[in-house]
Amino acid sequence: MNFFSTNIFKQITSKVQLLTLLSITLISLFPLSARATKLRVGVAGSPPFVIKDRDFKGISIDIWQELSSLEGLEYELYRQESVNDGIDNILRGELDLVIGPISVTSDRLERVAFTQPYFLANIGLLISGERPKLWSRLQPFFGLAFMSSVGLLVVLLFTVGNLLWLAERRRNTEQFPKDYWNGIGNGMWFALVTLTTVGYGDRAPITKAGRIIAGVWMMITMVTVSSLTAGIATSLTLSLSDQTVVQFTAPEDIKNSRIAVVRGSTGEKWAQLYGSRISQTRTLVEAIDLVRLNEVDGVVFDTPALKYYLHTNPNENLKLSPVTFASESYGFMISPDSSFLEDFNIRILEMRESGKIREIESQWLSY
């Protein structure tokens, strides 16, 4: 009886040890705290990476769904107004991660962590495709450069005309009559002919004072004529050229231009860097509306999103300029102390190596 009891006890003990070992192994592979709770996943960004219809869809959504399926994760999606809102919610512990076309930047890495990049995008510039209207072509003639040049020229001609008339009106009445307005008109005509170096010879001072005035005027025109005509020539060039094409050929061209950006986006950073006059908006659509209303000269944003907008809105009179500001990588934002980060990185690398990510991208970017 004692032998039988001992044998049963050993068998039970062996089975308990085996079950205990198996439980420890399963817990180590699938931590209950990590797997049993639904992940709180924020969603931020624009099409084609994030599209909000009845449900979320897009490149970032499809990649996340594939990744979470491989990891066997349950989650709930929460729309974020901006990337900055997503960062704040991660730091407050209200979200576990944020997915979308989120650029990996140094300032963001100081606050949150990122997974391996899954997409490389350029930062571009969207502008109006309309050619300048009549008022747009005439507007430079009413600008400060043109008006100040013309105004200075008229003042100088009037001053020289008065001086010549005062010097010549007694001894040279045939060419500079005593009547004020006739005499001044002839004096201004002489000054204008001298300024343009035409030299008709129909008017000429005969007094010593008149010749001194004429000589000084000739010397002045030699020095100032180039600066006077430069302002006029600049206005003419701007008026006769297609300004929407000439204006933006390099990133530096947006300096002092009116540029719309999405608040908190990397496009805002580049617009600030190049000294543009910024108008902040909450969404890309709002920024593009400002271009359509001619309230800004362009939108600085991620090129894939701008191309997708043009593709889905072919009737819009908009176009991409040849300007490229930078190339940036997209990744998913996650808390730095998350236990999922390493697993996510491995899965994303596997998806890239297998071509799954490229397959998802091609489904949305096949245009």
XYZ file of C-alpha atoms in Angstrom:
367
model
C 0.000 0.000 0.000
C 2.841 2.375 0.844
C 4.601 1.487 -2.405
C 1.429 2.117 -4.408
C 0.832 5.514 -2.728
C 4.414 6.573 -3.314
C 4.220 5.682 -6.994
C 1.010 7.676 -7.478
C 2.546 10.626 -5.649
C 5.592 10.579 -7.933
C 3.411 10.477 -11.049
C 1.313 13.418 -9.853
C 4.418 15.396 -8.939
C 5.945 14.725 -12.345
C 2.805 15.910 -14.153
C 2.598 19.062 -12.020
C 6.210 19.891 -12.796
C 5.597 19.344 -16.494
C 2.527 21.597 -16.459
C 4.396 24.229 -14.506
C 7.277 24.199 -16.998
C 4.859 24.432 -19.915
C 3.025 27.360 -18.290
C 6.285 29.232 -17.703
C 7.279 28.681 -21.332
C 3.940 29.958 -22.672
C 3.987 33.001 -20.415
C 7.497 33.876 -21.548
C 6.487 33.590 -25.191
C 3.097 35.281 -24.840
C 3.019 37.664 -21.849
C -0.537 37.923 -20.561
C -0.311 41.621 -19.911
C 0.758 42.236 -23.493
C -1.502 39.845 -25.372
C -4.707 39.926 -23.370
C -5.256 43.732 -23.591
C -6.325 45.458 -26.788
C -3.731 47.889 -28.088
C -4.820 51.516 -28.348
C -3.633 52.559 -31.787
C -3.777 56.189 -32.910
C -4.193 57.007 -36.602
C -2.801 60.238 -38.088
C -2.040 61.341 -41.614
C -3.422 61.933 -45.096
C -4.325 59.804 -48.128
C -3.142 57.523 -49.605
C -1.617 56.363 -46.305
C -4.644 57.043 -44.129
C -8.147 57.334 -45.588
C -11.152 57.698 -43.266
C -14.354 56.468 -44.866
C -16.648 54.190 -42.905
C -13.511 52.457 -41.747
C -9.857 53.317 -41.901
C -7.938 52.239 -44.985
C -4.775 53.133 -46.864
C -1.127 52.105 -47.110
C -0.322 52.584 -43.423
C -3.521 50.831 -42.354
C -2.884 47.813 -44.597
C 0.697 47.467 -43.365
C -0.440 47.679 -39.752
C -3.192 45.101 -40.291
C -0.663 42.704 -41.804
C 1.780 43.288 -38.945
C -0.829 42.892 -36.206
C -2.133 39.713 -37.852
C 1.341 38.195 -37.836
C 1.723 39.115 -34.151
C -1.794 37.978 -33.207
C -2.708 41.358 -31.711
C -6.085 42.845 -30.917
C -6.430 46.613 -31.160
C -8.750 49.594 -31.465
C -8.110 52.539 -33.797
C -8.439 56.149 -32.648
C -8.358 59.084 -35.064
C -5.798 61.795 -34.196
C -6.158 65.381 -35.404
C -2.406 65.681 -35.944
C 0.877 63.873 -35.392
C 1.622 66.178 -32.457
C -1.629 65.096 -30.812
C -0.562 61.475 -31.256
C 2.813 62.165 -29.621
C 1.142 63.854 -26.661
C -1.289 60.951 -26.213
C 1.556 58.414 -26.252
C 3.445 60.414 -23.626
C 0.317 60.620 -21.469
C -0.144 56.859 -21.754
C -3.474 57.190 -23.569
C -2.151 55.440 -26.704
C 0.254 52.553 -27.203
C 1.359 53.603 -30.674
C 0.403 55.830 -33.626
C 0.372 54.663 -37.248
C 0.327 56.688 -40.441
C 2.717 58.548 -42.767
C 4.788 59.871 -39.859
C 8.246 61.179 -40.720
C 11.096 59.985 -38.519
C 12.813 63.175 -37.325
C 15.388 63.924 -34.634
C 13.076 66.148 -32.583
C 10.375 63.459 -32.515
C 12.893 60.779 -31.549
C 13.713 62.831 -28.466
C 10.150 62.208 -27.242
C 8.989 58.867 -28.683
C 10.436 55.817 -30.432
C 9.916 54.699 -34.034
C 9.735 51.348 -35.711
C 11.826 50.443 -38.719
C 10.923 52.704 -41.706
C 8.426 51.250 -44.157
C 8.358 54.065 -46.755
C 10.678 56.774 -48.146
C 8.985 60.015 -49.275
C 10.026 63.418 -50.639
C 8.792 66.789 -49.391
C 7.390 68.743 -52.353
C 5.536 71.902 -53.332
C 2.030 72.096 -54.811
C 1.176 75.273 -56.746
C -1.583 76.646 -58.916
C -1.620 75.484 -62.527
C -3.297 78.643 -63.806
C -1.421 81.029 -66.055
C -1.419 84.632 -64.796
C -4.600 86.569 -65.545
C -4.623 90.094 -66.987
C -4.548 91.706 -63.556
C -1.671 89.441 -62.505
C 0.318 90.668 -65.487
C -0.529 94.335 -64.854
C -0.029 94.164 -61.102
C 3.792 94.582 -61.215
C 3.297 97.983 -62.838
C 1.551 99.112 -59.663
C 4.191 97.663 -57.379
C 6.588 99.649 -55.240
C 9.628 99.056 -57.470
C 7.974 100.297 -60.638
C 6.049 103.197 -59.103
C 9.020 104.491 -57.118
C 11.273 104.361 -60.193
C 8.774 106.207 -62.358
C 8.025 108.703 -59.594
C 11.696 109.499 -59.053
C 12.197 109.901 -62.782
C 9.295 112.368 -63.071
C 10.559 114.402 -60.101
C 14.045 114.619 -61.607
C 12.751 115.650 -65.025
C 10.491 118.268 -63.465
C 13.348 119.664 -61.344
C 15.793 119.863 -64.261
C 13.088 121.350 -66.484
C 12.471 124.126 -63.947
C 16.164 124.890 -63.553
C 16.710 125.081 -67.317
C 13.676 127.310 -67.777
C 14.873 129.689 -65.042
C 18.303 129.884 -66.660
C 17.118 130.271 -70.280
C 13.777 132.127 -70.127
C 15.269 135.632 -70.646
C 17.870 135.042 -73.377
C 16.488 131.912 -75.067
C 12.749 132.561 -75.243
C 12.385 130.811 -78.592
C 13.310 127.426 -77.150
C 12.241 128.087 -73.543
C 9.265 130.485 -73.645
C 8.528 132.852 -70.753
C 5.141 131.177 -70.300
C 5.708 128.857 -67.320
C 4.054 125.665 -68.510
C 5.368 125.938 -72.071
C 8.844 126.719 -70.815
C 8.790 123.928 -68.232
C 7.483 121.476 -70.847
C 10.389 122.275 -73.166
C 12.839 122.011 -70.278
C 11.492 118.569 -69.308
C 11.622 117.497 -72.944
C 15.302 118.483 -73.135
C 15.993 116.590 -69.889
C 14.212 113.480 -71.200
C 16.063 113.552 -74.541
C 19.354 113.924 -72.706
C 18.455 111.105 -70.296
C 17.751 108.685 -73.148
C 20.850 109.857 -75.091
C 18.684 110.383 -78.181
C 20.005 113.880 -78.816
C 17.451 115.412 -81.230
C 19.161 118.836 -81.018
C 15.829 120.704 -81.201
C 16.480 122.212 -77.785
C 19.803 123.405 -76.398
C 20.747 125.852 -73.633
C 22.797 128.935 -74.684
C 23.427 130.569 -71.320
C 26.354 129.661 -69.108
C 24.062 128.686 -66.239
C 21.899 126.605 -68.567
C 24.866 124.720 -69.927
C 26.205 124.035 -66.425
C 22.794 122.648 -65.440
C 22.692 120.534 -68.610
C 26.234 119.259 -68.010
C 25.494 118.277 -64.414
C 22.305 116.553 -65.566
C 24.254 114.574 -68.167
C 26.700 113.402 -65.493
C 23.844 112.439 -63.166
C 22.063 110.448 -65.874
C 25.247 108.493 -66.590
C 25.278 107.320 -62.973
C 21.587 106.901 -62.196
C 20.005 105.801 -65.460
C 20.906 102.135 -64.884
C 19.331 102.033 -61.420
C 16.235 103.853 -62.629
C 15.673 101.518 -65.536
C 16.457 98.395 -63.458
C 13.254 98.743 -61.444
C 11.206 99.204 -64.589
C 12.918 96.287 -66.354
C 12.294 94.007 -63.364
C 8.600 94.836 -63.382
C 8.385 94.230 -67.128
C 10.140 90.864 -66.792
C 7.786 89.692 -64.053
C 4.763 90.882 -65.984
C 5.640 89.169 -69.255
C 6.786 85.866 -67.777
C 4.784 82.920 -66.468
C 5.316 83.667 -62.806
C 3.995 80.338 -61.467
C 6.745 78.523 -63.395
C 9.638 80.927 -62.936
C 8.997 81.640 -59.285
C 9.605 78.165 -57.876
C 12.549 76.257 -59.328
C 14.574 75.756 -56.116
C 13.762 75.577 -52.389
C 15.238 79.057 -51.872
C 12.547 80.525 -54.134
C 9.871 80.210 -51.438
C 11.563 82.896 -49.341
C 8.989 85.587 -48.488
C 6.355 83.663 -50.485
C 2.963 82.796 -49.005
C 3.124 79.090 -48.167
C 0.437 76.922 -46.562
C 1.494 74.046 -44.290
C -0.249 71.471 -42.133
C 0.365 72.319 -38.501
C 2.989 70.042 -36.937
C 4.083 68.502 -40.263
C 7.669 68.377 -41.492
C 6.555 70.618 -44.359
C 6.110 73.382 -41.776
C 9.717 72.921 -40.675
C 11.056 73.307 -44.225
C 8.862 76.320 -44.973
C 10.195 78.015 -41.837
C 13.769 77.097 -42.705
C 13.551 78.838 -46.087
C 11.884 81.960 -44.698
C 8.420 81.805 -46.251
C 5.321 83.522 -44.893
C 3.445 80.602 -43.353
C -0.287 79.942 -43.120
C -1.039 76.990 -40.832
C -3.972 74.642 -41.433
C -5.313 71.537 -39.689
C -5.481 69.344 -42.807
C -3.957 69.043 -46.264
C -7.321 69.756 -47.926
C -7.591 73.055 -46.043
C -4.076 74.002 -47.181
C -4.895 73.212 -50.826
C -8.090 75.280 -50.557
C -5.920 78.309 -49.777
C -4.026 77.775 -53.050
C -7.296 77.468 -54.943
C -8.505 80.752 -53.418
C -5.174 82.423 -54.302
C -4.574 83.215 -50.627
C -1.204 81.445 -50.730
C 1.349 80.677 -53.446
C 1.793 76.984 -52.652
C 1.622 74.085 -50.190
C 4.710 72.346 -48.781
C 3.860 68.741 -47.894
C 4.765 65.094 -48.522
C 4.930 64.408 -52.258
C 3.011 61.060 -52.221
C 0.031 62.757 -50.552
C 0.153 65.655 -53.038
C 0.328 63.255 -56.003
C -2.572 61.235 -54.641
C -4.665 64.389 -54.296
C -3.935 65.379 -57.903
C -4.739 61.831 -59.053
C -8.099 61.757 -57.269
C -8.946 65.359 -58.261
C -7.929 65.531 -61.942
C -10.107 68.577 -62.658
C -8.270 70.743 -60.143
C -6.063 73.343 -61.817
C -3.072 72.486 -59.644
C 0.347 70.994 -60.275
C 3.538 69.887 -58.544
C 6.486 72.213 -58.908
C 9.957 70.741 -59.621
C 11.078 71.742 -56.121
C 12.076 68.983 -53.661
C 13.034 69.959 -50.126
C 14.156 66.653 -48.589
C 13.596 62.890 -48.379
C 12.202 61.443 -45.160
C 11.350 57.982 -43.852
C 7.945 56.948 -42.494
C 7.638 54.747 -39.416
C 5.124 53.944 -36.694
C 5.437 55.909 -33.436
C 5.555 53.906 -30.225
C 6.394 54.421 -26.576
C 10.178 54.060 -25.974
C 9.625 51.501 -23.198
C 7.174 49.348 -25.183
C 7.810 45.609 -25.168
C 6.516 45.392 -28.748
C 9.166 47.537 -30.432
C 11.665 44.777 -31.189
C 8.978 42.387 -32.436
C 7.502 45.092 -34.693
C 10.902 45.887 -36.148
C 11.502 42.231 -36.997
C 8.078 41.889 -38.645
C 8.491 45.068 -40.715
C 11.893 43.901 -41.940
C 10.402 40.519 -42.837
C 7.572 42.220 -44.730
C 10.042 44.375 -46.637
C 12.261 41.415 -47.492
C 9.313 39.314 -48.657
C 7.976 42.127 -50.850
C 4.719 42.412 -48.915
C 5.152 46.127 -48.204
C 5.943 46.864 -51.850
C 2.860 44.882 -52.850
C 0.676 47.004 -50.555
C 2.224 50.231 -51.831
C 1.703 49.286 -55.468
C -2.001 48.689 -54.830
C -2.397 52.318 -53.776
C 0.260 54.048 -55.872
C -0.344 52.413 -59.248
C -0.721 55.693 -61.166
